[in-house]
Amino acid sequence: MRRALSPARVSQLERVLWWQATYLKDAPGAARVLKHWVRAKLTKGMTFNEACDRRGWSRPTAYRRRDEALVAIAGGLTRNGIERGRH
């Protein structure tokens, strides 16, 4: 069953998709890890731990990189004055 999204919600989701390119351009390693973490969250039957194992990544390091990416995005949103729920 497909969900119908309002045009405003679609625009909001499109802006969110650009966060990685906007706020992680100086951290390609963290961006790559975040990409795989998001993919694991969205794909049924796939876990981030499995993704780490397939790539030969250390799990603790991968989780640190993911956290670095999320902190960088949150910091960028804060610097740009974008409030929670207003993205």
PDB file of N, CA and C in Angstrom:
ATOM      1  N   MET A   1       0.848  -1.180   0.000  1.00  0.00           N
ATOM      2  CA  MET A   1       0.000   0.000   0.000  1.00  0.00           C
ATOM      3  C   MET A   1       0.892   1.241   0.000  1.00  0.00           C
ATOM      4  N   ARG A   2       0.656   2.130  -0.904  1.00  0.00           N
ATOM      5  CA  ARG A   2       1.450   3.359  -1.000  1.00  0.00           C
ATOM      6  C   ARG A   2       0.824   4.448  -0.156  1.00  0.00           C
ATOM      7  N   ARG A   3       1.693   5.237   0.437  1.00  0.00           N
ATOM      8  CA  ARG A   3       1.213   6.369   1.230  1.00  0.00           C
ATOM      9  C   ARG A   3       1.243   7.612   0.362  1.00  0.00           C
ATOM     10  N   ALA A   4       0.194   8.390   0.464  1.00  0.00           N
ATOM     11  CA  ALA A   4       0.161   9.663  -0.244  1.00  0.00           C
ATOM     12  C   ALA A   4       0.762  10.724   0.673  1.00  0.00           C
ATOM     13  N   LEU A   5       1.745  11.433   0.159  1.00  0.00           N
ATOM     14  CA  LEU A   5       2.388  12.488   0.935  1.00  0.00           C
ATOM     15  C   LEU A   5       1.997  13.839   0.359  1.00  0.00           C
ATOM     16  N   SER A   6       1.867  14.796   1.244  1.00  0.00           N
ATOM     17  CA  SER A   6       1.544  16.149   0.789  1.00  0.00           C
ATOM     18  C   SER A   6       2.773  16.741   0.098  1.00  0.00           C
ATOM     19  N   PRO A   7       2.568  17.717  -0.777  1.00  0.00           N
ATOM     20  CA  PRO A   7       3.713  18.361  -1.419  1.00  0.00           C
ATOM     21  C   PRO A   7       4.691  18.969  -0.413  1.00  0.00           C
ATOM     22  N   ALA A   8       4.179  19.504   0.690  1.00  0.00           N
ATOM     23  CA  ALA A   8       5.051  20.088   1.712  1.00  0.00           C
ATOM     24  C   ALA A   8       5.928  19.008   2.348  1.00  0.00           C
ATOM     25  N   ARG A   9       5.350  17.839   2.600  1.00  0.00           N
ATOM     26  CA  ARG A   9       6.116  16.739   3.199  1.00  0.00           C
ATOM     27  C   ARG A   9       7.172  16.226   2.220  1.00  0.00           C
ATOM     28  N   VAL A  10       6.835  16.134   0.954  1.00  0.00           N
ATOM     29  CA  VAL A  10       7.801  15.702  -0.057  1.00  0.00           C
ATOM     30  C   VAL A  10       8.970  16.684  -0.111  1.00  0.00           C
ATOM     31  N   SER A  11       8.677  17.977  -0.088  1.00  0.00           N
ATOM     32  CA  SER A  11       9.736  18.991  -0.093  1.00  0.00           C
ATOM     33  C   SER A  11      10.619  18.861   1.136  1.00  0.00           C
ATOM     34  N   GLN A  12      10.000  18.608   2.284  1.00  0.00           N
ATOM     35  CA  GLN A  12      10.756  18.443   3.523  1.00  0.00           C
ATOM     36  C   GLN A  12      11.695  17.243   3.411  1.00  0.00           C
ATOM     37  N   LEU A  13      11.200  16.126   2.916  1.00  0.00           N
ATOM     38  CA  LEU A  13      12.028  14.932   2.780  1.00  0.00           C
ATOM     39  C   LEU A  13      13.157  15.146   1.773  1.00  0.00           C
ATOM     40  N   GLU A  14      12.905  15.890   0.723  1.00  0.00           N
ATOM     41  CA  GLU A  14      13.968  16.196  -0.242  1.00  0.00           C
ATOM     42  C   GLU A  14      15.077  17.022   0.408  1.00  0.00           C
ATOM     43  N   ARG A  15      14.707  17.974   1.244  1.00  0.00           N
ATOM     44  CA  ARG A  15      15.724  18.771   1.938  1.00  0.00           C
ATOM     45  C   ARG A  15      16.560  17.892   2.872  1.00  0.00           C
ATOM     46  N   VAL A  16      15.905  16.955   3.554  1.00  0.00           N
ATOM     47  CA  VAL A  16      16.614  16.051   4.456  1.00  0.00           C
ATOM     48  C   VAL A  16      17.627  15.214   3.683  1.00  0.00           C
ATOM     49  N   LEU A  17      17.280  14.795   2.484  1.00  0.00           N
ATOM     50  CA  LEU A  17      18.200  13.989   1.679  1.00  0.00           C
ATOM     51  C   LEU A  17      19.491  14.746   1.347  1.00  0.00           C
ATOM     52  N   TRP A  18      19.438  16.049   1.327  1.00  0.00           N
ATOM     53  CA  TRP A  18      20.625  16.868   1.015  1.00  0.00           C
ATOM     54  C   TRP A  18      21.493  17.158   2.224  1.00  0.00           C
ATOM     55  N   TRP A  19      21.037  16.806   3.415  1.00  0.00           N
ATOM     56  CA  TRP A  19      21.831  17.087   4.620  1.00  0.00           C
ATOM     57  C   TRP A  19      23.211  16.472   4.523  1.00  0.00           C
ATOM     58  N   GLN A  20      23.289  15.245   4.071  1.00  0.00           N
ATOM     59  CA  GLN A  20      24.583  14.571   4.012  1.00  0.00           C
ATOM     60  C   GLN A  20      25.549  15.317   3.098  1.00  0.00           C
ATOM     61  N   ALA A  21      25.088  15.728   1.931  1.00  0.00           N
ATOM     62  CA  ALA A  21      25.950  16.461   1.005  1.00  0.00           C
ATOM     63  C   ALA A  21      26.311  17.832   1.555  1.00  0.00           C
ATOM     64  N   THR A  22      25.398  18.439   2.267  1.00  0.00           N
ATOM     65  CA  THR A  22      25.613  19.785   2.791  1.00  0.00           C
ATOM     66  C   THR A  22      26.543  19.798   4.001  1.00  0.00           C
ATOM     67  N   TYR A  23      26.289  18.921   4.942  1.00  0.00           N
ATOM     68  CA  TYR A  23      26.987  18.995   6.229  1.00  0.00           C
ATOM     69  C   TYR A  23      28.137  18.003   6.389  1.00  0.00           C
ATOM     70  N   LEU A  24      28.280  17.057   5.462  1.00  0.00           N
ATOM     71  CA  LEU A  24      29.335  16.052   5.604  1.00  0.00           C
ATOM     72  C   LEU A  24      30.339  16.085   4.462  1.00  0.00           C
ATOM     73  N   LYS A  25      30.398  17.202   3.747  1.00  0.00           N
ATOM     74  CA  LYS A  25      31.316  17.261   2.602  1.00  0.00           C
ATOM     75  C   LYS A  25      32.783  17.177   3.026  1.00  0.00           C
ATOM     76  N   ASP A  26      33.089  17.534   4.275  1.00  0.00           N
ATOM     77  CA  ASP A  26      34.469  17.454   4.772  1.00  0.00           C
ATOM     78  C   ASP A  26      34.732  16.168   5.558  1.00  0.00           C
ATOM     79  N   ALA A  27      33.759  15.261   5.585  1.00  0.00           N
ATOM     80  CA  ALA A  27      33.907  14.011   6.337  1.00  0.00           C
ATOM     81  C   ALA A  27      33.397  12.838   5.496  1.00  0.00           C
ATOM     82  N   PRO A  28      34.118  12.504   4.421  1.00  0.00           N
ATOM     83  CA  PRO A  28      33.609  11.457   3.525  1.00  0.00           C
ATOM     84  C   PRO A  28      33.490  10.079   4.193  1.00  0.00           C
ATOM     85  N   GLY A  29      34.381   9.771   5.131  1.00  0.00           N
ATOM     86  CA  GLY A  29      34.293   8.481   5.822  1.00  0.00           C
ATOM     87  C   GLY A  29      33.027   8.384   6.656  1.00  0.00           C
ATOM     88  N   ALA A  30      32.737   9.430   7.408  1.00  0.00           N
ATOM     89  CA  ALA A  30      31.526   9.450   8.228  1.00  0.00           C
ATOM     90  C   ALA A  30      30.281   9.426   7.339  1.00  0.00           C
ATOM     91  N   ALA A  31      30.336  10.116   6.216  1.00  0.00           N
ATOM     92  CA  ALA A  31      29.207  10.133   5.282  1.00  0.00           C
ATOM     93  C   ALA A  31      28.954   8.735   4.726  1.00  0.00           C
ATOM     94  N   ARG A  32      30.015   8.027   4.386  1.00  0.00           N
ATOM     95  CA  ARG A  32      29.880   6.674   3.833  1.00  0.00           C
ATOM     96  C   ARG A  32      29.258   5.733   4.870  1.00  0.00           C
ATOM     97  N   VAL A  33      29.719   5.818   6.106  1.00  0.00           N
ATOM     98  CA  VAL A  33      29.177   4.964   7.172  1.00  0.00           C
ATOM     99  C   VAL A  33      27.711   5.307   7.416  1.00  0.00           C
ATOM    100  N   LEU A  34      27.390   6.593   7.462  1.00  0.00           N
ATOM    101  CA  LEU A  34      25.998   7.003   7.684  1.00  0.00           C
ATOM    102  C   LEU A  34      25.106   6.479   6.564  1.00  0.00           C
ATOM    103  N   LYS A  35      25.583   6.528   5.337  1.00  0.00           N
ATOM    104  CA  LYS A  35      24.807   6.020   4.197  1.00  0.00           C
ATOM    105  C   LYS A  35      24.455   4.545   4.408  1.00  0.00           C
ATOM    106  N   HIS A  36      25.421   3.760   4.828  1.00  0.00           N
ATOM    107  CA  HIS A  36      25.164   2.335   5.032  1.00  0.00           C
ATOM    108  C   HIS A  36      24.281   2.083   6.245  1.00  0.00           C
ATOM    109  N   TRP A  37      24.400   2.914   7.274  1.00  0.00           N
ATOM    110  CA  TRP A  37      23.549   2.782   8.449  1.00  0.00           C
ATOM    111  C   TRP A  37      22.086   3.063   8.076  1.00  0.00           C
ATOM    112  N   VAL A  38      21.863   4.135   7.311  1.00  0.00           N
ATOM    113  CA  VAL A  38      20.503   4.471   6.879  1.00  0.00           C
ATOM    114  C   VAL A  38      19.947   3.352   6.006  1.00  0.00           C
ATOM    115  N   ARG A  39      20.755   2.857   5.079  1.00  0.00           N
ATOM    116  CA  ARG A  39      20.302   1.768   4.201  1.00  0.00           C
ATOM    117  C   ARG A  39      19.912   0.541   5.031  1.00  0.00           C
ATOM    118  N   ALA A  40      20.692   0.219   6.047  1.00  0.00           N
ATOM    119  CA  ALA A  40      20.367  -0.934   6.895  1.00  0.00           C
ATOM    120  C   ALA A  40      19.056  -0.706   7.642  1.00  0.00           C
ATOM    121  N   LYS A  41      18.822   0.526   8.075  1.00  0.00           N
ATOM    122  CA  LYS A  41      17.575   0.831   8.783  1.00  0.00           C
ATOM    123  C   LYS A  41      16.357   0.703   7.864  1.00  0.00           C
ATOM    124  N   LEU A  42      16.537   1.001   6.588  1.00  0.00           N
ATOM    125  CA  LEU A  42      15.416   1.007   5.640  1.00  0.00           C
ATOM    126  C   LEU A  42      15.188  -0.331   4.950  1.00  0.00           C
ATOM    127  N   THR A  43      16.142  -1.247   5.045  1.00  0.00           N
ATOM    128  CA  THR A  43      16.052  -2.515   4.331  1.00  0.00           C
ATOM    129  C   THR A  43      15.685  -3.636   5.290  1.00  0.00           C
ATOM    130  N   LYS A  44      14.579  -4.309   4.995  1.00  0.00           N
ATOM    131  CA  LYS A  44      14.160  -5.432   5.839  1.00  0.00           C
ATOM    132  C   LYS A  44      15.191  -6.546   5.755  1.00  0.00           C
ATOM    133  N   GLY A  45      15.475  -7.150   6.890  1.00  0.00           N
ATOM    134  CA  GLY A  45      16.385  -8.271   6.939  1.00  0.00           C
ATOM    135  C   GLY A  45      17.853  -7.895   6.898  1.00  0.00           C
ATOM    136  N   MET A  46      18.157  -6.605   6.954  1.00  0.00           N
ATOM    137  CA  MET A  46      19.551  -6.163   6.923  1.00  0.00           C
ATOM    138  C   MET A  46      19.853  -5.401   8.202  1.00  0.00           C
ATOM    139  N   THR A  47      20.991  -5.680   8.788  1.00  0.00           N
ATOM    140  CA  THR A  47      21.392  -4.940   9.986  1.00  0.00           C
ATOM    141  C   THR A  47      22.689  -4.190   9.706  1.00  0.00           C
ATOM    142  N   PHE A  48      22.911  -3.179  10.481  1.00  0.00           N
ATOM    143  CA  PHE A  48      24.144  -2.409  10.337  1.00  0.00           C
ATOM    144  C   PHE A  48      25.353  -3.272  10.682  1.00  0.00           C
ATOM    145  N   ASN A  49      25.190  -4.139  11.662  1.00  0.00           N
ATOM    146  CA  ASN A  49      26.301  -5.030  12.019  1.00  0.00           C
ATOM    147  C   ASN A  49      26.689  -5.914  10.837  1.00  0.00           C
ATOM    148  N   GLU A  50      25.702  -6.416  10.107  1.00  0.00           N
ATOM    149  CA  GLU A  50      25.992  -7.223   8.907  1.00  0.00           C
ATOM    150  C   GLU A  50      26.700  -6.386   7.850  1.00  0.00           C
ATOM    151  N   ALA A  51      26.254  -5.150   7.687  1.00  0.00           N
ATOM    152  CA  ALA A  51      26.893  -4.260   6.707  1.00  0.00           C
ATOM    153  C   ALA A  51      28.353  -4.021   7.094  1.00  0.00           C
ATOM    154  N   CYS A  52      28.611  -3.843   8.379  1.00  0.00           N
ATOM    155  CA  CYS A  52      29.986  -3.649   8.854  1.00  0.00           C
ATOM    156  C   CYS A  52      30.829  -4.890   8.575  1.00  0.00           C
ATOM    157  N   ASP A  53      30.265  -6.053   8.862  1.00  0.00           N
ATOM    158  CA  ASP A  53      30.992  -7.304   8.644  1.00  0.00           C
ATOM    159  C   ASP A  53      31.330  -7.487   7.165  1.00  0.00           C
ATOM    160  N   ARG A  54      30.384  -7.207   6.279  1.00  0.00           N
ATOM    161  CA  ARG A  54      30.627  -7.365   4.840  1.00  0.00           C
ATOM    162  C   ARG A  54      31.745  -6.461   4.346  1.00  0.00           C
ATOM    163  N   ARG A  55      31.869  -5.294   4.955  1.00  0.00           N
ATOM    164  CA  ARG A  55      32.882  -4.338   4.508  1.00  0.00           C
ATOM    165  C   ARG A  55      34.183  -4.450   5.293  1.00  0.00           C
ATOM    166  N   GLY A  56      34.195  -5.306   6.289  1.00  0.00           N
ATOM    167  CA  GLY A  56      35.397  -5.465   7.098  1.00  0.00           C
ATOM    168  C   GLY A  56      35.633  -4.308   8.051  1.00  0.00           C
ATOM    169  N   TRP A  57      34.561  -3.597   8.394  1.00  0.00           N
ATOM    170  CA  TRP A  57      34.682  -2.470   9.308  1.00  0.00           C
ATOM    171  C   TRP A  57      34.612  -2.943  10.750  1.00  0.00           C
ATOM    172  N   SER A  58      35.369  -2.298  11.600  1.00  0.00           N
ATOM    173  CA  SER A  58      35.251  -2.505  13.032  1.00  0.00           C
ATOM    174  C   SER A  58      33.926  -1.881  13.475  1.00  0.00           C
ATOM    175  N   ARG A  59      33.115  -2.643  14.180  1.00  0.00           N
ATOM    176  CA  ARG A  59      31.810  -2.115  14.601  1.00  0.00           C
ATOM    177  C   ARG A  59      31.926  -0.885  15.487  1.00  0.00           C
ATOM    178  N   PRO A  60      32.777  -0.907  16.512  1.00  0.00           N
ATOM    179  CA  PRO A  60      32.873   0.302  17.355  1.00  0.00           C
ATOM    180  C   PRO A  60      33.297   1.533  16.547  1.00  0.00           C
ATOM    181  N   THR A  61      34.238   1.350  15.622  1.00  0.00           N
ATOM    182  CA  THR A  61      34.676   2.482  14.803  1.00  0.00           C
ATOM    183  C   THR A  61      33.546   2.953  13.901  1.00  0.00           C
ATOM    184  N   ALA A  62      32.813   2.007  13.302  1.00  0.00           N
ATOM    185  CA  ALA A  62      31.696   2.379  12.424  1.00  0.00           C
ATOM    186  C   ALA A  62      30.634   3.149  13.201  1.00  0.00           C
ATOM    187  N   TYR A  63      30.323   2.703  14.395  1.00  0.00           N
ATOM    188  CA  TYR A  63      29.332   3.427  15.206  1.00  0.00           C
ATOM    189  C   TYR A  63      29.845   4.816  15.599  1.00  0.00           C
ATOM    190  N   ARG A  64      31.136   4.944  15.863  1.00  0.00           N
ATOM    191  CA  ARG A  64      31.700   6.277  16.157  1.00  0.00           C
ATOM    192  C   ARG A  64      31.585   7.184  14.937  1.00  0.00           C
ATOM    193  N   ARG A  65      31.884   6.658  13.755  1.00  0.00           N
ATOM    194  CA  ARG A  65      31.770   7.463  12.526  1.00  0.00           C
ATOM    195  C   ARG A  65      30.321   7.876  12.276  1.00  0.00           C
ATOM    196  N   ARG A  66      29.387   6.950  12.515  1.00  0.00           N
ATOM    197  CA  ARG A  66      27.973   7.287  12.372  1.00  0.00           C
ATOM    198  C   ARG A  66      27.602   8.419  13.311  1.00  0.00           C
ATOM    199  N   ASP A  67      28.060   8.304  14.558  1.00  0.00           N
ATOM    200  CA  ASP A  67      27.769   9.351  15.539  1.00  0.00           C
ATOM    201  C   ASP A  67      28.404  10.680  15.143  1.00  0.00           C
ATOM    202  N   GLU A  68      29.628  10.643  14.612  1.00  0.00           N
ATOM    203  CA  GLU A  68      30.286  11.869  14.130  1.00  0.00           C
ATOM    204  C   GLU A  68      29.448  12.524  13.033  1.00  0.00           C
ATOM    205  N   ALA A  69      28.929  11.701  12.134  1.00  0.00           N
ATOM    206  CA  ALA A  69      28.108  12.232  11.045  1.00  0.00           C
ATOM    207  C   ALA A  69      26.841  12.891  11.588  1.00  0.00           C
ATOM    208  N   LEU A  70      26.180  12.224  12.513  1.00  0.00           N
ATOM    209  CA  LEU A  70      24.946  12.782  13.075  1.00  0.00           C
ATOM    210  C   LEU A  70      25.204  14.058  13.862  1.00  0.00           C
ATOM    211  N   VAL A  71      26.337  14.107  14.573  1.00  0.00           N
ATOM    212  CA  VAL A  71      26.702  15.324  15.314  1.00  0.00           C
ATOM    213  C   VAL A  71      26.984  16.467  14.341  1.00  0.00           C
ATOM    214  N   ALA A  72      27.683  16.166  13.250  1.00  0.00           N
ATOM    215  CA  ALA A  72      27.991  17.202  12.256  1.00  0.00           C
ATOM    216  C   ALA A  72      26.715  17.749  11.626  1.00  0.00           C
ATOM    217  N   ILE A  73      25.774  16.873  11.319  1.00  0.00           N
ATOM    218  CA  ILE A  73      24.508  17.320  10.733  1.00  0.00           C
ATOM    219  C   ILE A  73      23.733  18.160  11.740  1.00  0.00           C
ATOM    220  N   ALA A  74      23.643  17.692  12.981  1.00  0.00           N
ATOM    221  CA  ALA A  74      22.920  18.446  14.013  1.00  0.00           C
ATOM    222  C   ALA A  74      23.569  19.813  14.240  1.00  0.00           C
ATOM    223  N   GLY A  75      24.903  19.836  14.267  1.00  0.00           N
ATOM    224  CA  GLY A  75      25.602  21.112  14.434  1.00  0.00           C
ATOM    225  C   GLY A  75      25.357  22.059  13.274  1.00  0.00           C
ATOM    226  N   GLY A  76      25.356  21.529  12.063  1.00  0.00           N
ATOM    227  CA  GLY A  76      25.095  22.350  10.891  1.00  0.00           C
ATOM    228  C   GLY A  76      23.687  22.918  10.892  1.00  0.00           C
ATOM    229  N   LEU A  77      22.731  22.101  11.261  1.00  0.00           N
ATOM    230  CA  LEU A  77      21.345  22.578  11.336  1.00  0.00           C
ATOM    231  C   LEU A  77      21.208  23.667  12.395  1.00  0.00           C
ATOM    232  N   THR A  78      21.879  23.483  13.518  1.00  0.00           N
ATOM    233  CA  THR A  78      21.833  24.480  14.587  1.00  0.00           C
ATOM    234  C   THR A  78      22.473  25.789  14.139  1.00  0.00           C
ATOM    235  N   ARG A  79      23.652  25.694  13.507  1.00  0.00           N
ATOM    236  CA  ARG A  79      24.332  26.902  13.007  1.00  0.00           C
ATOM    237  C   ARG A  79      23.473  27.659  11.998  1.00  0.00           C
ATOM    238  N   ASN A  80      22.720  26.912  11.200  1.00  0.00           N
ATOM    239  CA  ASN A  80      21.887  27.547  10.190  1.00  0.00           C
ATOM    240  C   ASN A  80      20.532  27.998  10.747  1.00  0.00           C
ATOM    241  N   GLY A  81      20.338  27.808  12.046  1.00  0.00           N
ATOM    242  CA  GLY A  81      19.111  28.284  12.676  1.00  0.00           C
ATOM    243  C   GLY A  81      17.883  27.476  12.310  1.00  0.00           C
ATOM    244  N   ILE A  82      18.066  26.227  11.948  1.00  0.00           N
ATOM    245  CA  ILE A  82      16.934  25.372  11.568  1.00  0.00           C
ATOM    246  C   ILE A  82      16.481  24.639  12.814  1.00  0.00           C
ATOM    247  N   GLU A  83      15.283  24.948  13.253  1.00  0.00           N
ATOM    248  CA  GLU A  83      14.750  24.369  14.474  1.00  0.00           C
ATOM    249  C   GLU A  83      14.195  22.978  14.213  1.00  0.00           C
ATOM    250  N   ARG A  84      14.119  22.193  15.284  1.00  0.00           N
ATOM    251  CA  ARG A  84      13.575  20.857  15.168  1.00  0.00           C
ATOM    252  C   ARG A  84      12.147  20.934  14.614  1.00  0.00           C
ATOM    253  N   GLY A  85      11.875  20.109  13.625  1.00  0.00           N
ATOM    254  CA  GLY A  85      10.540  20.081  13.016  1.00  0.00           C
ATOM    255  C   GLY A  85      10.343  21.161  11.965  1.00  0.00           C
ATOM    256  N   ARG A  86      11.334  22.018  11.751  1.00  0.00           N
ATOM    257  CA  ARG A  86      11.225  23.111  10.773  1.00  0.00           C
ATOM    258  C   ARG A  86      12.144  22.898   9.575  1.00  0.00           C
ATOM    259  N   HIS A  87      12.644  21.717   9.427  1.00  0.00           N
ATOM    260  CA  HIS A  87      13.570  21.430   8.340  1.00  0.00           C
ATOM    261  C   HIS A  87      12.815  21.250   7.065  1.00  0.00           C
TER     262      HIS A  87
END
